[in-house]
Amino acid sequence: MFTLETGMTDEFLTRLNEYEQQRYAKMLRVRERGINPYPLRAPRTHTTRAVIDAFTRGETLTGAQIAGRLIALRDMGKLTFAHLHDGAGKIQLMFRKDQVGAEQYTMLVKEFDLGDFIGVTGDVIQTKTGEITIQVARFELLAKTLAPLPEKFHGLKDTEQRYRQRYLDLLSNADVKKIFVARSKIVTAMRAYLDAHDFLEVETPALQALYGGAAAQPFITHHNALDRDLYLRIADELYLKRLLIGGFERVYEISKDFRNEGIDHTHNPEFTMMECYQAYGDYTTMMTLVEEVYAACALAANGSLAVTRGEHAIDLTPPWRRVTMRDLIAETSNVDIYACPDLGSLNARIEELNLKVQRHPTWGKMVDELFGTFAEPTLIQPAFVMDYPEEISPFAKKKPENPKIVERFEAFGGAMELGNAFTELNDPYDQYTRFIEQGAQRAAGDKDAHELDWDFIQALMHGMPPTGGLGIGIDRMTMLLTNQESIREVIIFPQLRT
RNA sequence: GGGCCGGUAGCUCAAUUGGCAGAGCAACAGCCUUUUAAGCUGUGGGUUCAGGGUUCGAUUCCCUGCCGGCUCACCA
């Protein structure tokens, strides 16, 4: 049992449990030896990986300096084996009492703990069992660890602790680290693709006086100096389009959007979206872009266009299936939405077939309900679902032959939405009537419907070229490419609590 | 927001019908010069999520709250 020394009763210590107090006492004893337990610098000449690679190539390494965290200590009396972990991997260390000196050796055994950062210098050898090992000549403490790390064999499983103390999750569960490495590669590959295709990366406001560009409720915040409420953006769309009006022909933004909605395994209140707009393109241009970006990101993350989703093997190789929403709904529910062009006839057809679906106040929302219920779950292999109801797509251009339908597609794979794109609406009067229509839906109780954004109409009045626009959710893309069922596994600090 | 399930040692998990709260790892005191989930001997470690109730007695049964998981609703 460890007893605190006199004078060591400050408030910090009262917060420590028994294990932490033991380590704190060890830290003090190290300090009494004249050693700084938190030195300012850590010299190192090699990573663990570099040492192993060099040895494997047959190079003789003497006096290699490495640094990292102690993750195992096996004290055998006058000989101690340890493992040291750094960002590149891990390597075994061998401390011999007759080599490092009795005083140092005792400090190692008595005062060092699992989790401590140490630096070692020594020659690289192989043990009897063939493991590449640093035979330590000198070592030093680089940073004392006061809190014990999770037990190494079972790892950390408590979900709440995994997300709230993600650093422990990353230390304990090697696969978790791989997910975030893959995510980084995905984003890098996406940027590289867009940059190589002459898209300009821009940054638009996250704090907005009027939010828009998607159907969602916003977070509201307050600016003190202006003494007014501002919204956190729910989409980048309306600002990026203003840039096309200003003469940029290809722009993109990768940023957080914020939507004040429920939290579940596919929704986090803040999430990362890539939006891009290409002048003189349309939604078919964006289909090609989606196929190519997904291929580039899949190769970067996995080195392959094949991904696994539960029991399903998914092939991302272009070209992806292209199917109209009309055909897909007809195929999966036996309803031809074009033969039922208004809410009354559509509802009659649904009753006739005795379909169990929720009812909605507009034709467009009923079509979306049929799609979500019957069609979406079947979309395992990648596919573009084309031509959506105008009523649920206020920023997409109508099809000339059918004004109830717009040129919009959503990409699907693994029964998840992978992207959303339009032939962008650039007719200011039509855009105005869409806002008025949205206003009516809002008045009828739809909290997600748009408010009139006259500033945006004014921008369109100055002329926007024919344009294709696209949004890809980075989190869901990462879920698909890393075979994760929960968005929390691909967001490094997810929002908790349902 | 609704329904169902859960919260026990630093970590992973047990605990019979309501009857002394345990194990492995980790820790502490020792032994050990080729181990690698090292081994051996010994020791300590608990507000059983919090608060209330029933009971001779509650980890266990009931109520409330907090936190989390799954699911439905909302929502891409």
GROMACS .gro file of N, CA, C and O in nm, chain A residues 288-391:
model
  416
  288THR      N    1  -2.033   1.033  -6.422
  288THR     CA    2  -1.897   0.990  -6.454
  288THR      C    3  -1.801   1.029  -6.341
  288THR      O    4  -1.715   0.951  -6.300
  289LEU      N    5  -1.822   1.150  -6.290
  289LEU     CA    6  -1.735   1.198  -6.184
  289LEU      C    7  -1.748   1.108  -6.060
  289LEU      O    8  -1.649   1.071  -5.997
  290VAL      N    9  -1.871   1.073  -6.025
  290VAL     CA   10  -1.893   0.986  -5.908
  290VAL      C   11  -1.821   0.853  -5.927
  290VAL      O   12  -1.750   0.805  -5.838
  291GLU      N   13  -1.839   0.794  -6.044
  291GLU     CA   14  -1.774   0.665  -6.071
  291GLU      C   15  -1.622   0.675  -6.057
  291GLU      O   16  -1.557   0.589  -5.996
  292GLU      N   17  -1.569   0.782  -6.111
  292GLU     CA   18  -1.422   0.794  -6.112
  292GLU      C   19  -1.369   0.830  -5.974
  292GLU      O   20  -1.265   0.778  -5.930
  293VAL      N   21  -1.440   0.918  -5.902
  293VAL     CA   22  -1.395   0.954  -5.768
  293VAL      C   23  -1.403   0.832  -5.676
  293VAL      O   24  -1.311   0.806  -5.598
  294TYR      N   25  -1.513   0.758  -5.686
  294TYR     CA   26  -1.526   0.640  -5.600
  294TYR      C   27  -1.417   0.538  -5.631
  294TYR      O   28  -1.360   0.477  -5.540
  295ALA      N   29  -1.387   0.521  -5.758
  295ALA     CA   30  -1.281   0.427  -5.795
  295ALA      C   31  -1.147   0.473  -5.739
  295ALA      O   32  -1.071   0.394  -5.681
  296ALA      N   33  -1.119   0.603  -5.752
  296ALA     CA   34  -0.991   0.655  -5.702
  296ALA      C   35  -0.982   0.638  -5.551
  296ALA      O   36  -0.876   0.599  -5.498
  297CYS      N   37  -1.091   0.666  -5.481
  297CYS     CA   38  -1.088   0.656  -5.335
  297CYS      C   39  -1.081   0.511  -5.288
  297CYS      O   40  -1.012   0.480  -5.190
  298ALA      N   41  -1.150   0.422  -5.359
  298ALA     CA   42  -1.145   0.280  -5.322
  298ALA      C   43  -1.004   0.225  -5.341
  298ALA      O   44  -0.953   0.151  -5.258
  299LEU      N   45  -0.940   0.266  -5.450
  299LEU     CA   46  -0.803   0.221  -5.474
  299LEU      C   47  -0.709   0.275  -5.366
  299LEU      O   48  -0.622   0.204  -5.316
  300ALA      N   49  -0.730   0.401  -5.328
  300ALA     CA   50  -0.644   0.461  -5.226
  300ALA      C   51  -0.662   0.392  -5.092
  300ALA      O   52  -0.566   0.369  -5.018
  301ALA      N   53  -0.787   0.357  -5.059
  301ALA     CA   54  -0.814   0.301  -4.927
  301ALA      C   55  -0.781   0.152  -4.921
  301ALA      O   56  -0.729   0.103  -4.821
  302ASN      N   57  -0.815   0.079  -5.029
  302ASN     CA   58  -0.808  -0.067  -5.025
  302ASN      C   59  -0.721  -0.128  -5.134
  302ASN      O   60  -0.701  -0.249  -5.134
  303GLY      N   61  -0.682  -0.048  -5.231
  303GLY     CA   62  -0.607  -0.102  -5.343
  303GLY      C   63  -0.693  -0.188  -5.435
  303GLY      O   64  -0.641  -0.268  -5.512
  304SER      N   65  -0.825  -0.171  -5.427
  304SER     CA   66  -0.915  -0.257  -5.503
  304SER      C   67  -1.049  -0.188  -5.523
  304SER      O   68  -1.088  -0.102  -5.444
  305LEU      N   69  -1.120  -0.227  -5.629
  305LEU     CA   70  -1.254  -0.174  -5.652
  305LEU      C   71  -1.361  -0.266  -5.594
  305LEU      O   72  -1.480  -0.241  -5.609
  306ALA      N   73  -1.317  -0.374  -5.531
  306ALA     CA   74  -1.412  -0.466  -5.468
  306ALA      C   75  -1.422  -0.430  -5.320
  306ALA      O   76  -1.320  -0.413  -5.253
  307VAL      N   77  -1.544  -0.417  -5.270
  307VAL     CA   78  -1.563  -0.394  -5.128
  307VAL      C   79  -1.663  -0.494  -5.074
  307VAL      O   80  -1.746  -0.549  -5.148
  308THR      N   81  -1.655  -0.517  -4.945
  308THR     CA   82  -1.746  -0.609  -4.878
  308THR      C   83  -1.843  -0.527  -4.795
  308THR      O   84  -1.805  -0.430  -4.732
  309ARG      N   85  -1.968  -0.567  -4.798
  309ARG     CA   86  -2.069  -0.500  -4.716
  309ARG      C   87  -2.152  -0.610  -4.653
  309ARG      O   88  -2.240  -0.666  -4.719
  310GLY      N   89  -2.124  -0.643  -4.528
  310GLY     CA   90  -2.194  -0.754  -4.467
  310GLY      C   91  -2.167  -0.881  -4.545
  310GLY      O   92  -2.053  -0.920  -4.563
  311GLU      N   93  -2.275  -0.943  -4.597
  311GLU     CA   94  -2.261  -1.066  -4.674
  311GLU      C   95  -2.233  -1.039  -4.821
  311GLU      O   96  -2.206  -1.131  -4.898
  312HIS      N   97  -2.245  -0.911  -4.861
  312HIS     CA   98  -2.242  -0.882  -5.004
  312HIS      C   99  -2.104  -0.839  -5.051
  312HIS      O  100  -2.035  -0.764  -4.982
  313ALA      N  101  -2.068  -0.888  -5.168
  313ALA     CA  102  -1.949  -0.839  -5.237
  313ALA      C  103  -1.995  -0.734  -5.337
  313ALA      O  104  -2.083  -0.759  -5.418
  314ILE      N  105  -1.938  -0.616  -5.327
  314ILE     CA  106  -1.980  -0.505  -5.412
  314ILE      C  107  -1.865  -0.468  -5.505
  314ILE      O  108  -1.751  -0.457  -5.461
  315ASP      N  109  -1.900  -0.450  -5.632
  315ASP     CA  110  -1.799  -0.417  -5.733
  315ASP      C  111  -1.821  -0.273  -5.779
  315ASP      O  112  -1.924  -0.241  -5.839
  316LEU      N  113  -1.724  -0.188  -5.751
  316LEU     CA  114  -1.738  -0.046  -5.783
  316LEU      C  115  -1.689  -0.012  -5.924
  316LEU      O  116  -1.683   0.105  -5.961
  317THR      N  117  -1.652  -0.114  -6.001
  317THR     CA  118  -1.597  -0.088  -6.133
  317THR      C  119  -1.699  -0.014  -6.222
  317THR      O  120  -1.812  -0.060  -6.236
  318PRO      N  121  -1.660   0.099  -6.284
  318PRO     CA  122  -1.750   0.168  -6.376
  318PRO      C  123  -1.770   0.085  -6.503
  318PRO      O  124  -1.680   0.005  -6.536
  319PRO      N  125  -1.881   0.108  -6.577
  319PRO     CA  126  -1.989   0.201  -6.541
  319PRO      C  127  -2.089   0.134  -6.447
  319PRO      O  128  -2.108   0.014  -6.452
  320TRP      N  129  -2.152   0.218  -6.363
  320TRP     CA  130  -2.253   0.168  -6.271
  320TRP      C  131  -2.389   0.163  -6.341
  320TRP      O  132  -2.412   0.232  -6.440
  321ARG      N  133  -2.475   0.080  -6.288
  321ARG     CA  134  -2.611   0.072  -6.340
  321ARG      C  135  -2.679   0.209  -6.338
  321ARG      O  136  -2.662   0.284  -6.242
  322ARG      N  137  -2.754   0.239  -6.443
  322ARG     CA  138  -2.831   0.363  -6.446
  322ARG      C  139  -2.977   0.328  -6.466
  322ARG      O  140  -3.012   0.262  -6.563
  323VAL      N  141  -3.061   0.373  -6.376
  323VAL     CA  142  -3.202   0.336  -6.381
  323VAL      C  143  -3.284   0.456  -6.335
  323VAL      O  144  -3.243   0.529  -6.245
  324THR      N  145  -3.399   0.478  -6.401
  324THR     CA  146  -3.481   0.589  -6.355
  324THR      C  147  -3.556   0.549  -6.229
  324THR      O  148  -3.583   0.431  -6.205
  325MET      N  149  -3.587   0.649  -6.150
  325MET     CA  150  -3.666   0.625  -6.030
  325MET      C  151  -3.800   0.561  -6.068
  325MET      O  152  -3.847   0.469  -6.001
  326ARG      N  153  -3.858   0.607  -6.178
  326ARG     CA  154  -3.985   0.550  -6.225
  326ARG      C  155  -3.973   0.400  -6.247
  326ARG      O  156  -4.055   0.321  -6.197
  327ASP      N  157  -3.872   0.359  -6.322
  327ASP     CA  158  -3.857   0.217  -6.353
  327ASP      C  159  -3.829   0.135  -6.228
  327ASP      O  160  -3.880   0.024  -6.212
  328LEU      N  161  -3.747   0.191  -6.139
  328LEU     CA  162  -3.709   0.115  -6.020
  328LEU      C  163  -3.828   0.098  -5.925
  328LEU      O  164  -3.846  -0.009  -5.866
  329ILE      N  165  -3.909   0.203  -5.913
  329ILE     CA  166  -4.028   0.190  -5.828
  329ILE      C  167  -4.126   0.091  -5.890
  329ILE      O  168  -4.184   0.007  -5.819
  330ALA      N  169  -4.141   0.100  -6.022
  330ALA     CA  170  -4.232   0.006  -6.089
  330ALA      C  171  -4.185  -0.138  -6.069
  330ALA      O  172  -4.263  -0.230  -6.042
  331GLU      N  173  -4.055  -0.157  -6.078
  331GLU     CA  174  -3.994  -0.289  -6.066
  331GLU      C  175  -4.014  -0.347  -5.926
  331GLU      O  176  -4.036  -0.467  -5.909
  332THR      N  177  -4.004  -0.262  -5.823
  332THR     CA  178  -4.003  -0.314  -5.686
  332THR      C  179  -4.138  -0.302  -5.616
  332THR      O  180  -4.160  -0.369  -5.515
  333SER      N  181  -4.229  -0.216  -5.666
  333SER     CA  182  -4.357  -0.202  -5.596
  333SER      C  183  -4.477  -0.216  -5.688
  333SER      O  184  -4.591  -0.215  -5.643
  334ASN      N  185  -4.451  -0.224  -5.820
  334ASN     CA  186  -4.559  -0.239  -5.917
  334ASN      C  187  -4.643  -0.113  -5.934
  334ASN      O  188  -4.755  -0.119  -5.983
  335VAL      N  189  -4.585   0.002  -5.892
  335VAL     CA  190  -4.655   0.129  -5.911
  335VAL      C  191  -4.582   0.207  -6.020
  335VAL      O  192  -4.462   0.227  -6.011
  336ASP      N  193  -4.656   0.250  -6.123
  336ASP     CA  194  -4.598   0.337  -6.225
  336ASP      C  195  -4.632   0.481  -6.188
  336ASP      O  196  -4.746   0.524  -6.204
  337ILE      N  197  -4.532   0.551  -6.137
  337ILE     CA  198  -4.561   0.686  -6.085
  337ILE      C  199  -4.604   0.781  -6.198
  337ILE      O  200  -4.674   0.878  -6.172
  338TYR      N  201  -4.564   0.753  -6.323
  338TYR     CA  202  -4.603   0.842  -6.432
  338TYR      C  203  -4.749   0.819  -6.469
  338TYR      O  204  -4.816   0.908  -6.520
  339ALA      N  205  -4.799   0.698  -6.441
  339ALA     CA  206  -4.940   0.669  -6.467
  339ALA      C  207  -5.029   0.722  -6.354
  339ALA      O  208  -5.151   0.720  -6.366
  340CYS      N  209  -4.966   0.766  -6.245
  340CYS     CA  210  -5.041   0.823  -6.132
  340CYS      C  211  -4.981   0.960  -6.103
  340CYS      O  212  -4.909   0.976  -6.003
  341PRO      N  213  -5.007   1.059  -6.186
  341PRO     CA  214  -4.931   1.184  -6.182
  341PRO      C  215  -4.976   1.284  -6.077
  341PRO      O  216  -4.927   1.397  -6.075
  342ASP      N  217  -5.069   1.244  -5.990
  342ASP     CA  218  -5.106   1.336  -5.882
  342ASP      C  219  -5.128   1.254  -5.755
  342ASP      O  220  -5.135   1.130  -5.759
  343LEU      N  221  -5.139   1.325  -5.644
  343LEU     CA  222  -5.145   1.258  -5.514
  343LEU      C  223  -5.265   1.163  -5.506
  343LEU      O  224  -5.252   1.051  -5.455
  344GLY      N  225  -5.379   1.207  -5.559
  344GLY     CA  226  -5.500   1.125  -5.550
  344GLY      C  227  -5.485   0.992  -5.623
  344GLY      O  228  -5.512   0.885  -5.566
  345SER      N  229  -5.439   0.998  -5.748
  345SER     CA  230  -5.428   0.874  -5.824
  345SER      C  231  -5.318   0.784  -5.768
  345SER      O  232  -5.329   0.661  -5.770
  346LEU      N  233  -5.212   0.848  -5.714
  346LEU     CA  234  -5.103   0.768  -5.657
  346LEU      C  235  -5.151   0.694  -5.532
  346LEU      O  236  -5.127   0.573  -5.516
  347ASN      N  237  -5.221   0.766  -5.445
  347ASN     CA  238  -5.275   0.702  -5.326
  347ASN      C  239  -5.375   0.592  -5.361
  347ASN      O  240  -5.378   0.487  -5.295
  348ALA      N  241  -5.454   0.615  -5.468
  348ALA     CA  242  -5.551   0.514  -5.510
  348ALA      C  243  -5.479   0.386  -5.552
  348ALA      O  244  -5.520   0.274  -5.517
  349ARG      N  245  -5.370   0.404  -5.628
  349ARG     CA  246  -5.292   0.289  -5.674
  349ARG      C  247  -5.230   0.214  -5.555
  349ARG      O  248  -5.226   0.090  -5.552
  350ILE      N  249  -5.181   0.291  -5.457
  350ILE     CA  250  -5.122   0.230  -5.337
  350ILE      C  251  -5.226   0.148  -5.262
  350ILE      O  252  -5.200   0.036  -5.217
  351GLU      N  253  -5.348   0.202  -5.253
  351GLU     CA  254  -5.456   0.128  -5.186
  351GLU      C  255  -5.493   0.003  -5.265
  351GLU      O  256  -5.515  -0.103  -5.208
  352GLU      N  257  -5.497   0.020  -5.396
  352GLU     CA  258  -5.533  -0.092  -5.483
  352GLU      C  259  -5.437  -0.211  -5.461
  352GLU      O  260  -5.477  -0.327  -5.457
  353LEU      N  261  -5.308  -0.177  -5.444
  353LEU     CA  262  -5.207  -0.283  -5.424
  353LEU      C  263  -5.192  -0.319  -5.276
  353LEU      O  264  -5.114  -0.408  -5.242
  354ASN      N  265  -5.263  -0.245  -5.189
  354ASN     CA  266  -5.257  -0.270  -5.045
  354ASN      C  267  -5.114  -0.259  -4.992
  354ASN      O  268  -5.068  -0.342  -4.915
  355LEU      N  269  -5.044  -0.154  -5.037
  355LEU     CA  270  -4.904  -0.134  -4.993
  355LEU      C  271  -4.902  -0.066  -4.857
  355LEU      O  272  -4.979   0.028  -4.832
  356LYS      N  273  -4.817  -0.120  -4.770
  356LYS     CA  274  -4.807  -0.061  -4.636
  356LYS      C  275  -4.698   0.045  -4.635
  356LYS      O  276  -4.580   0.017  -4.619
  357VAL      N  277  -4.739   0.169  -4.658
  357VAL     CA  278  -4.644   0.280  -4.654
  357VAL      C  279  -4.707   0.396  -4.578
  357VAL      O  280  -4.829   0.409  -4.569
  358GLN      N  281  -4.619   0.480  -4.525
  358GLN     CA  282  -4.665   0.599  -4.456
  358GLN      C  283  -4.720   0.699  -4.557
  358GLN      O  284  -4.674   0.704  -4.671
  359ARG      N  285  -4.819   0.780  -4.515
  359ARG     CA  286  -4.877   0.878  -4.607
  359ARG      C  287  -4.813   1.015  -4.588
  359ARG      O  288  -4.775   1.052  -4.477
  360HIS      N  289  -4.800   1.087  -4.700
  360HIS     CA  290  -4.738   1.220  -4.698
  360HIS      C  291  -4.826   1.317  -4.776
  360HIS      O  292  -4.906   1.275  -4.860
  361PRO      N  293  -4.807   1.448  -4.752
  361PRO     CA  294  -4.901   1.546  -4.809
  361PRO      C  295  -4.879   1.581  -4.956
  361PRO      O  296  -4.963   1.649  -5.013
  362THR      N  297  -4.768   1.540  -5.016
  362THR     CA  298  -4.749   1.576  -5.158
  362THR      C  299  -4.716   1.452  -5.240
  362THR      O  300  -4.669   1.350  -5.188
  363TRP      N  301  -4.740   1.465  -5.370
  363TRP     CA  302  -4.708   1.357  -5.464
  363TRP      C  303  -4.559   1.321  -5.456
  363TRP      O  304  -4.522   1.204  -5.447
  364GLY      N  305  -4.476   1.425  -5.455
  364GLY     CA  306  -4.331   1.400  -5.453
  364GLY      C  307  -4.287   1.323  -5.331
  364GLY      O  308  -4.203   1.233  -5.338
  365LYS      N  309  -4.344   1.359  -5.216
  365LYS     CA  310  -4.303   1.289  -5.094
  365LYS      C  311  -4.355   1.146  -5.091
  365LYS      O  312  -4.289   1.057  -5.034
  366MET      N  313  -4.472   1.123  -5.152
  366MET     CA  314  -4.522   0.985  -5.160
  366MET      C  315  -4.434   0.901  -5.251
  366MET      O  316  -4.405   0.785  -5.222
  367VAL      N  317  -4.390   0.961  -5.361
  367VAL     CA  318  -4.298   0.889  -5.451
  367VAL      C  319  -4.169   0.854  -5.375
  367VAL      O  320  -4.120   0.741  -5.382
  368ASP      N  321  -4.120   0.950  -5.298
  368ASP     CA  322  -3.997   0.928  -5.222
  368ASP      C  323  -4.019   0.817  -5.119
  368ASP      O  324  -3.930   0.736  -5.093
  369GLU      N  325  -4.138   0.813  -5.061
  369GLU     CA  326  -4.171   0.709  -4.963
  369GLU      C  327  -4.170   0.570  -5.028
  369GLU      O  328  -4.113   0.475  -4.973
  370LEU      N  329  -4.232   0.561  -5.146
  370LEU     CA  330  -4.232   0.433  -5.218
  370LEU      C  331  -4.088   0.392  -5.251
  370LEU      O  332  -4.050   0.275  -5.235
  371PHE      N  333  -4.011   0.490  -5.294
  371PHE     CA  334  -3.872   0.459  -5.329
  371PHE      C  335  -3.795   0.409  -5.208
  371PHE      O  336  -3.727   0.306  -5.213
  372GLY      N  337  -3.808   0.483  -5.097
  372GLY     CA  338  -3.732   0.447  -4.977
  372GLY      C  339  -3.774   0.311  -4.922
  372GLY      O  340  -3.690   0.235  -4.872
  373THR      N  341  -3.902   0.281  -4.931
  373THR     CA  342  -3.952   0.156  -4.873
  373THR      C  343  -3.920   0.035  -4.960
  373THR      O  344  -3.875  -0.068  -4.910
  374PHE      N  345  -3.945   0.047  -5.090
  374PHE     CA  346  -3.935  -0.072  -5.177
  374PHE      C  347  -3.807  -0.080  -5.259
  374PHE      O  348  -3.753  -0.188  -5.280
  375ALA      N  349  -3.759   0.036  -5.306
  375ALA     CA  350  -3.648   0.031  -5.401
  375ALA      C  351  -3.512   0.037  -5.333
  375ALA      O  352  -3.422  -0.042  -5.363
  376GLU      N  353  -3.498   0.128  -5.238
  376GLU     CA  354  -3.365   0.154  -5.181
  376GLU      C  355  -3.300   0.028  -5.121
  376GLU      O  356  -3.180   0.006  -5.143
  377PRO      N  357  -3.375  -0.055  -5.046
  377PRO     CA  358  -3.311  -0.172  -4.987
  377PRO      C  359  -3.254  -0.271  -5.090
  377PRO      O  360  -3.170  -0.353  -5.057
  378THR      N  361  -3.300  -0.261  -5.215
  378THR     CA  362  -3.252  -0.356  -5.316
  378THR      C  363  -3.123  -0.310  -5.382
  378THR      O  364  -3.064  -0.385  -5.460
  379LEU      N  365  -3.080  -0.188  -5.350
  379LEU     CA  366  -2.967  -0.129  -5.425
  379LEU      C  367  -2.834  -0.165  -5.359
  379LEU      O  368  -2.770  -0.082  -5.296
  380ILE      N  369  -2.796  -0.290  -5.374
  380ILE     CA  370  -2.671  -0.338  -5.316
  380ILE      C  371  -2.553  -0.300  -5.407
  380ILE      O  372  -2.456  -0.239  -5.364
  381GLN      N  373  -2.562  -0.339  -5.532
  381GLN     CA  374  -2.456  -0.302  -5.627
  381GLN      C  375  -2.471  -0.155  -5.664
  381GLN      O  376  -2.581  -0.100  -5.663
  382PRO      N  377  -2.360  -0.088  -5.695
  382PRO     CA  378  -2.367   0.056  -5.722
  382PRO      C  379  -2.462   0.088  -5.836
  382PRO      O  380  -2.467   0.017  -5.937
  383ALA      N  381  -2.538   0.195  -5.818
  383ALA     CA  382  -2.638   0.233  -5.918
  383ALA      C  383  -2.668   0.381  -5.907
  383ALA      O  384  -2.659   0.439  -5.798
  384PHE      N  385  -2.702   0.440  -6.023
  384PHE     CA  386  -2.753   0.577  -6.024
  384PHE      C  387  -2.903   0.571  -6.044
  384PHE      O  388  -2.951   0.515  -6.143
  385VAL      N  389  -2.976   0.628  -5.950
  385VAL     CA  390  -3.121   0.638  -5.963
  385VAL      C  391  -3.152   0.778  -6.012
  385VAL      O  392  -3.118   0.877  -5.946
  386MET      N  393  -3.217   0.786  -6.131
  386MET     CA  394  -3.228   0.913  -6.201
  386MET      C  395  -3.371   0.964  -6.203
  386MET      O  396  -3.465   0.886  -6.202
  387ASP      N  397  -3.380   1.098  -6.209
  387ASP     CA  398  -3.507   1.168  -6.239
  387ASP      C  399  -3.606   1.161  -6.123
  387ASP      O  400  -3.689   1.070  -6.115
  388TYR      N  401  -3.593   1.259  -6.036
  388TYR     CA  402  -3.668   1.267  -5.911
  388TYR      C  403  -3.786   1.362  -5.924
  388TYR      O  404  -3.789   1.450  -6.011
  389PRO      N  405  -3.882   1.352  -5.832
  389PRO     CA  406  -3.993   1.449  -5.830
  389PRO      C  407  -3.942   1.591  -5.806
  389PRO      O  408  -3.854   1.613  -5.720
  390GLU      N  409  -3.998   1.682  -5.879
  390GLU     CA  410  -3.960   1.824  -5.865
  390GLU      C  411  -3.987   1.873  -5.723
  390GLU      O  412  -3.911   1.952  -5.667
  391GLU      N  413  -4.096   1.824  -5.662
  391GLU     CA  414  -4.138   1.876  -5.532
  391GLU      C  415  -4.036   1.854  -5.421
  391GLU      O  416  -4.034   1.928  -5.323
   0.00000   0.00000   0.00000
